[in-house]
Amino acid sequence: MRFFVCSELLENVAFGINKIRNLSKLKYSDSTVTEALYIYAFSLFESTLSESVRHFLSAFPEKMGKMKEKINLQTIYEHPLYNGYFLAELVDAEVKRLNKGDAKEMLCSSLITFDIKDYEFNKYFADLDIISDNRNKLVHEIARVTNDYIHSPRNIREKGVEISNELYSQHLEVMVNVLSDFQMEFAKK
């Protein structure tokens, strides 16, 4: 069973890598499209990590951290009405717990789940912080605050980040490299 779980997981990571690589080939002169693709690539990066953790914990629930401590998994497995629902709920809760924070924190929690040492990934931490910061600025800080509900004048926030095609390509390359290294380290296990 371990081979099939690992093979599927590696295929899922490869799929995420290829999707981000394909996005990095797209170049647009419209900054709005570039920003949308940047956000999408970041979402693919997050999703690839979180789905890898979900897949792994579903196959090996004994690797769950704090959730495992709160409940006796053997009792659930042996229950006559067990159909995988309880385990799926536990795995979902564990994935949500692990996937809080920015890209660096998500990567670190994923590495811990897979028992992969993070020293190979230290070189990416500064870039992941910048990528997360840019993504958060794009998504959260450029919204218009109209205050229409109190009939006050519009307050338009200044755009906090400009994603050039060069920066877009560099950051997507970092995401691909992180996922590729993650895939290689997991394949060694």
PDB file of C-alpha atoms in Angstrom:
ATOM      1  CA  MET A   1       0.000   0.000   0.000  1.00  0.00           C
ATOM      2  CA  ARG A   2       2.823   2.414   0.840  1.00  0.00           C
ATOM      3  CA  PHE A   3       4.116   2.352  -2.735  1.00  0.00           C
ATOM      4  CA  PHE A   4       0.718   3.266  -4.168  1.00  0.00           C
ATOM      5  CA  VAL A   5       0.165   6.066  -1.666  1.00  0.00           C
ATOM      6  CA  CYS A   6       3.604   7.514  -2.335  1.00  0.00           C
ATOM      7  CA  SER A   7       3.234   7.117  -6.090  1.00  0.00           C
ATOM      8  CA  GLU A   8      -0.123   8.919  -6.100  1.00  0.00           C
ATOM      9  CA  LEU A   9       1.207  11.651  -3.849  1.00  0.00           C
ATOM     10  CA  LEU A  10       4.249  12.206  -6.074  1.00  0.00           C
ATOM     11  CA  GLU A  11       1.980  12.348  -9.127  1.00  0.00           C
ATOM     12  CA  ASN A  12      -0.204  14.961  -7.423  1.00  0.00           C
ATOM     13  CA  VAL A  13       2.837  17.088  -6.597  1.00  0.00           C
ATOM     14  CA  ALA A  14       4.105  16.715 -10.174  1.00  0.00           C
ATOM     15  CA  PHE A  15       0.686  17.856 -11.425  1.00  0.00           C
ATOM     16  CA  GLY A  16       0.893  21.008  -9.247  1.00  0.00           C
ATOM     17  CA  ILE A  17       4.435  21.686 -10.445  1.00  0.00           C
ATOM     18  CA  ASN A  18       3.404  21.359 -14.087  1.00  0.00           C
ATOM     19  CA  LYS A  19       0.406  23.654 -13.630  1.00  0.00           C
ATOM     20  CA  ILE A  20       2.610  26.356 -12.104  1.00  0.00           C
ATOM     21  CA  ARG A  21       5.258  25.849 -14.825  1.00  0.00           C
ATOM     22  CA  ASN A  22       2.582  26.297 -17.477  1.00  0.00           C
ATOM     23  CA  LEU A  23       1.424  29.495 -15.778  1.00  0.00           C
ATOM     24  CA  SER A  24       4.988  30.821 -15.722  1.00  0.00           C
ATOM     25  CA  LYS A  25       5.058  30.621 -19.531  1.00  0.00           C
ATOM     26  CA  LEU A  26       2.117  33.006 -19.791  1.00  0.00           C
ATOM     27  CA  LYS A  27       3.088  36.648 -20.188  1.00  0.00           C
ATOM     28  CA  TYR A  28       0.573  39.464 -20.380  1.00  0.00           C
ATOM     29  CA  SER A  29       0.998  43.182 -20.742  1.00  0.00           C
ATOM     30  CA  ASP A  30      -2.114  43.753 -18.633  1.00  0.00           C
ATOM     31  CA  SER A  31      -1.009  43.925 -14.998  1.00  0.00           C
ATOM     32  CA  THR A  32      -4.445  42.839 -13.769  1.00  0.00           C
ATOM     33  CA  VAL A  33      -4.136  39.527 -15.626  1.00  0.00           C
ATOM     34  CA  THR A  34      -0.598  39.043 -14.326  1.00  0.00           C
ATOM     35  CA  GLU A  35      -1.768  39.703 -10.770  1.00  0.00           C
ATOM     36  CA  ALA A  36      -4.640  37.233 -11.175  1.00  0.00           C
ATOM     37  CA  LEU A  37      -2.251  34.569 -12.475  1.00  0.00           C
ATOM     38  CA  TYR A  38       0.120  35.278  -9.583  1.00  0.00           C
ATOM     39  CA  ILE A  39      -2.681  34.726  -7.077  1.00  0.00           C
ATOM     40  CA  TYR A  40      -3.750  31.576  -8.923  1.00  0.00           C
ATOM     41  CA  ALA A  41      -0.182  30.206  -8.908  1.00  0.00           C
ATOM     42  CA  PHE A  42       0.074  30.864  -5.177  1.00  0.00           C
ATOM     43  CA  SER A  43      -3.240  29.052  -4.661  1.00  0.00           C
ATOM     44  CA  LEU A  44      -1.918  26.088  -6.650  1.00  0.00           C
ATOM     45  CA  PHE A  45       1.207  26.072  -4.492  1.00  0.00           C
ATOM     46  CA  GLU A  46      -0.847  26.077  -1.276  1.00  0.00           C
ATOM     47  CA  SER A  47      -3.253  23.488  -2.626  1.00  0.00           C
ATOM     48  CA  THR A  48      -0.464  21.157  -3.717  1.00  0.00           C
ATOM     49  CA  LEU A  49       1.054  21.214  -0.242  1.00  0.00           C
ATOM     50  CA  SER A  50      -2.230  20.858   1.634  1.00  0.00           C
ATOM     51  CA  GLU A  51      -3.560  18.079  -0.609  1.00  0.00           C
ATOM     52  CA  SER A  52      -0.270  16.219  -0.212  1.00  0.00           C
ATOM     53  CA  VAL A  53      -0.668  16.396   3.547  1.00  0.00           C
ATOM     54  CA  ARG A  54      -4.322  15.328   3.290  1.00  0.00           C
ATOM     55  CA  HIS A  55      -3.426  12.362   1.071  1.00  0.00           C
ATOM     56  CA  PHE A  56      -0.589  11.291   3.359  1.00  0.00           C
ATOM     57  CA  LEU A  57      -2.562  11.602   6.593  1.00  0.00           C
ATOM     58  CA  SER A  58      -5.501   9.716   5.109  1.00  0.00           C
ATOM     59  CA  ALA A  59      -3.185   6.807   4.370  1.00  0.00           C
ATOM     60  CA  PHE A  60      -1.132   7.098   7.557  1.00  0.00           C
ATOM     61  CA  PRO A  61      -3.347   8.608  10.287  1.00  0.00           C
ATOM     62  CA  GLU A  62      -0.789   7.657  12.916  1.00  0.00           C
ATOM     63  CA  LYS A  63       1.269  10.616  11.601  1.00  0.00           C
ATOM     64  CA  MET A  64      -1.353  13.107  12.792  1.00  0.00           C
ATOM     65  CA  GLY A  65      -0.082  15.435  15.458  1.00  0.00           C
ATOM     66  CA  LYS A  66      -2.344  16.968  18.069  1.00  0.00           C
ATOM     67  CA  MET A  67      -5.551  15.438  16.708  1.00  0.00           C
ATOM     68  CA  LYS A  68      -4.153  11.974  17.293  1.00  0.00           C
ATOM     69  CA  GLU A  69      -3.491  12.805  20.933  1.00  0.00           C
ATOM     70  CA  LYS A  70      -7.099  13.833  21.525  1.00  0.00           C
ATOM     71  CA  ILE A  71      -8.753  10.661  20.268  1.00  0.00           C
ATOM     72  CA  ASN A  72      -8.093   6.930  20.192  1.00  0.00           C
ATOM     73  CA  LEU A  73      -7.956   6.097  16.486  1.00  0.00           C
ATOM     74  CA  GLN A  74      -8.035   2.339  17.088  1.00  0.00           C
ATOM     75  CA  THR A  75     -11.498   2.641  18.648  1.00  0.00           C
ATOM     76  CA  ILE A  76     -12.751   4.428  15.550  1.00  0.00           C
ATOM     77  CA  TYR A  77     -11.269   1.844  13.182  1.00  0.00           C
ATOM     78  CA  GLU A  78     -12.845  -1.021  15.084  1.00  0.00           C
ATOM     79  CA  HIS A  79     -16.285   0.579  15.297  1.00  0.00           C
ATOM     80  CA  PRO A  80     -18.832  -1.456  13.283  1.00  0.00           C
ATOM     81  CA  LEU A  81     -20.290   1.646  11.635  1.00  0.00           C
ATOM     82  CA  TYR A  82     -16.914   3.056  10.617  1.00  0.00           C
ATOM     83  CA  ASN A  83     -16.944   4.020   6.956  1.00  0.00           C
ATOM     84  CA  GLY A  84     -14.032   6.429   6.778  1.00  0.00           C
ATOM     85  CA  TYR A  85     -16.122   9.476   7.646  1.00  0.00           C
ATOM     86  CA  PHE A  86     -14.568   9.990  11.071  1.00  0.00           C
ATOM     87  CA  LEU A  87     -11.066   9.672   9.718  1.00  0.00           C
ATOM     88  CA  ALA A  88     -11.822  12.123   6.911  1.00  0.00           C
ATOM     89  CA  GLU A  89     -13.113  14.633   9.470  1.00  0.00           C
ATOM     90  CA  LEU A  90      -9.990  14.203  11.609  1.00  0.00           C
ATOM     91  CA  VAL A  91      -7.727  14.593   8.596  1.00  0.00           C
ATOM     92  CA  ASP A  92      -9.597  17.733   7.486  1.00  0.00           C
ATOM     93  CA  ALA A  93      -9.239  19.244  10.941  1.00  0.00           C
ATOM     94  CA  GLU A  94      -5.529  18.401  11.030  1.00  0.00           C
ATOM     95  CA  VAL A  95      -4.932  19.862   7.554  1.00  0.00           C
ATOM     96  CA  LYS A  96      -6.723  23.086   8.550  1.00  0.00           C
ATOM     97  CA  ARG A  97      -4.626  23.271  11.708  1.00  0.00           C
ATOM     98  CA  LEU A  98      -1.394  22.771   9.777  1.00  0.00           C
ATOM     99  CA  ASN A  99      -2.211  25.137   6.918  1.00  0.00           C
ATOM    100  CA  LYS A 100      -2.546  28.296   8.911  1.00  0.00           C
ATOM    101  CA  GLY A 101      -0.157  31.088   8.172  1.00  0.00           C
ATOM    102  CA  ASP A 102       1.913  32.094   5.207  1.00  0.00           C
ATOM    103  CA  ALA A 103       3.653  29.949   2.588  1.00  0.00           C
ATOM    104  CA  LYS A 104       6.744  29.413   4.735  1.00  0.00           C
ATOM    105  CA  GLU A 105       4.677  28.212   7.692  1.00  0.00           C
ATOM    106  CA  MET A 106       2.663  25.910   5.420  1.00  0.00           C
ATOM    107  CA  LEU A 107       5.853  24.469   3.973  1.00  0.00           C
ATOM    108  CA  CYS A 108       7.367  23.933   7.411  1.00  0.00           C
ATOM    109  CA  SER A 109       4.256  22.188   8.752  1.00  0.00           C
ATOM    110  CA  SER A 110       4.177  19.982   5.638  1.00  0.00           C
ATOM    111  CA  LEU A 111       7.838  19.106   6.074  1.00  0.00           C
ATOM    112  CA  ILE A 112       7.208  18.155   9.708  1.00  0.00           C
ATOM    113  CA  THR A 113       4.284  15.944   8.684  1.00  0.00           C
ATOM    114  CA  PHE A 114       6.499  14.114   6.187  1.00  0.00           C
ATOM    115  CA  ASP A 115       9.505  13.984   8.549  1.00  0.00           C
ATOM    116  CA  ILE A 116      11.599  15.994   6.105  1.00  0.00           C
ATOM    117  CA  LYS A 117      14.326  18.219   7.519  1.00  0.00           C
ATOM    118  CA  ASP A 118      13.827  21.871   6.696  1.00  0.00           C
ATOM    119  CA  TYR A 119      17.508  22.790   6.322  1.00  0.00           C
ATOM    120  CA  GLU A 120      17.289  21.983   2.583  1.00  0.00           C
ATOM    121  CA  PHE A 121      14.499  24.543   2.295  1.00  0.00           C
ATOM    122  CA  ASN A 122      16.031  27.399   4.307  1.00  0.00           C
ATOM    123  CA  LYS A 123      17.227  29.014   1.079  1.00  0.00           C
ATOM    124  CA  TYR A 124      13.593  29.538   0.048  1.00  0.00           C
ATOM    125  CA  PHE A 125      12.256  31.049   3.274  1.00  0.00           C
ATOM    126  CA  ALA A 126      13.002  34.700   2.475  1.00  0.00           C
ATOM    127  CA  ASP A 127      11.494  34.375  -1.009  1.00  0.00           C
ATOM    128  CA  LEU A 128       8.405  32.601   0.356  1.00  0.00           C
ATOM    129  CA  ASP A 129       7.899  35.445   2.827  1.00  0.00           C
ATOM    130  CA  ILE A 130       8.010  37.969  -0.026  1.00  0.00           C
ATOM    131  CA  ILE A 131       5.693  35.870  -2.186  1.00  0.00           C
ATOM    132  CA  SER A 132       3.175  35.520   0.655  1.00  0.00           C
ATOM    133  CA  ASP A 133       3.383  39.221   1.417  1.00  0.00           C
ATOM    134  CA  ASN A 134       2.798  40.119  -2.241  1.00  0.00           C
ATOM    135  CA  ARG A 135      -0.125  37.723  -2.501  1.00  0.00           C
ATOM    136  CA  ASN A 136      -1.697  39.142   0.659  1.00  0.00           C
ATOM    137  CA  LYS A 137      -1.274  42.698  -0.582  1.00  0.00           C
ATOM    138  CA  LEU A 138      -2.846  41.791  -3.912  1.00  0.00           C
ATOM    139  CA  VAL A 139      -5.788  40.042  -2.327  1.00  0.00           C
ATOM    140  CA  HIS A 140      -6.455  42.076   0.800  1.00  0.00           C
ATOM    141  CA  GLU A 141      -4.910  45.531   0.682  1.00  0.00           C
ATOM    142  CA  ILE A 142      -5.924  46.995  -2.658  1.00  0.00           C
ATOM    143  CA  ALA A 143      -9.661  46.891  -2.097  1.00  0.00           C
ATOM    144  CA  ARG A 144     -11.559  50.134  -2.187  1.00  0.00           C
ATOM    145  CA  VAL A 145     -13.106  51.175   1.059  1.00  0.00           C
ATOM    146  CA  THR A 146     -16.186  53.126   0.087  1.00  0.00           C
ATOM    147  CA  ASN A 147     -17.780  53.750   3.457  1.00  0.00           C
ATOM    148  CA  ASP A 148     -21.061  54.203   1.580  1.00  0.00           C
ATOM    149  CA  TYR A 149     -22.961  52.979   4.597  1.00  0.00           C
ATOM    150  CA  ILE A 150     -22.192  56.242   6.390  1.00  0.00           C
ATOM    151  CA  HIS A 151     -22.259  58.445   3.268  1.00  0.00           C
ATOM    152  CA  SER A 152     -18.680  59.586   3.601  1.00  0.00           C
ATOM    153  CA  PRO A 153     -16.295  60.253   0.719  1.00  0.00           C
ATOM    154  CA  ARG A 154     -14.371  57.371  -0.861  1.00  0.00           C
ATOM    155  CA  ASN A 155     -11.087  56.394   0.615  1.00  0.00           C
ATOM    156  CA  ILE A 156      -8.982  54.644  -2.024  1.00  0.00           C
ATOM    157  CA  ARG A 157      -5.928  52.822  -0.755  1.00  0.00           C
ATOM    158  CA  GLU A 158      -2.773  52.970  -2.752  1.00  0.00           C
ATOM    159  CA  LYS A 159      -1.735  49.840  -4.550  1.00  0.00           C
ATOM    160  CA  GLY A 160       0.891  48.185  -2.382  1.00  0.00           C
ATOM    161  CA  VAL A 161       2.659  45.967  -4.904  1.00  0.00           C
ATOM    162  CA  GLU A 162       3.300  45.878  -8.624  1.00  0.00           C
ATOM    163  CA  ILE A 163       3.828  42.427 -10.146  1.00  0.00           C
ATOM    164  CA  SER A 164       5.990  42.786 -13.228  1.00  0.00           C
ATOM    165  CA  ASN A 165       6.395  39.927 -15.681  1.00  0.00           C
ATOM    166  CA  GLU A 166       9.957  39.455 -14.431  1.00  0.00           C
ATOM    167  CA  LEU A 167       8.909  39.263 -10.779  1.00  0.00           C
ATOM    168  CA  TYR A 168       6.024  36.985 -11.750  1.00  0.00           C
ATOM    169  CA  SER A 169       8.426  34.582 -13.479  1.00  0.00           C
ATOM    170  CA  GLN A 170      10.940  34.671 -10.618  1.00  0.00           C
ATOM    171  CA  HIS A 171       8.351  33.954  -7.938  1.00  0.00           C
ATOM    172  CA  LEU A 172       6.679  31.164  -9.886  1.00  0.00           C
ATOM    173  CA  GLU A 173      10.125  29.628 -10.381  1.00  0.00           C
ATOM    174  CA  VAL A 174      10.650  29.708  -6.609  1.00  0.00           C
ATOM    175  CA  MET A 175       7.317  27.927  -6.073  1.00  0.00           C
ATOM    176  CA  VAL A 176       8.237  25.297  -8.661  1.00  0.00           C
ATOM    177  CA  ASN A 177      11.661  24.803  -7.069  1.00  0.00           C
ATOM    178  CA  VAL A 178      10.178  24.416  -3.592  1.00  0.00           C
ATOM    179  CA  LEU A 179       7.655  21.841  -4.795  1.00  0.00           C
ATOM    180  CA  SER A 180      10.313  20.023  -6.845  1.00  0.00           C
ATOM    181  CA  ASP A 181      12.630  19.805  -3.844  1.00  0.00           C
ATOM    182  CA  PHE A 182       9.683  18.688  -1.701  1.00  0.00           C
ATOM    183  CA  GLN A 183       8.893  15.989  -4.258  1.00  0.00           C
ATOM    184  CA  MET A 184      12.519  14.802  -4.353  1.00  0.00           C
ATOM    185  CA  GLU A 185      12.835  14.708  -0.572  1.00  0.00           C
ATOM    186  CA  PHE A 186       9.587  12.778  -0.212  1.00  0.00           C
ATOM    187  CA  ALA A 187      10.637  10.317  -2.928  1.00  0.00           C
ATOM    188  CA  LYS A 188      13.712   9.496  -0.823  1.00  0.00           C
ATOM    189  CA  LYS A 189      11.516   8.360   2.075  1.00  0.00           C
TER     190      LYS A 189
END
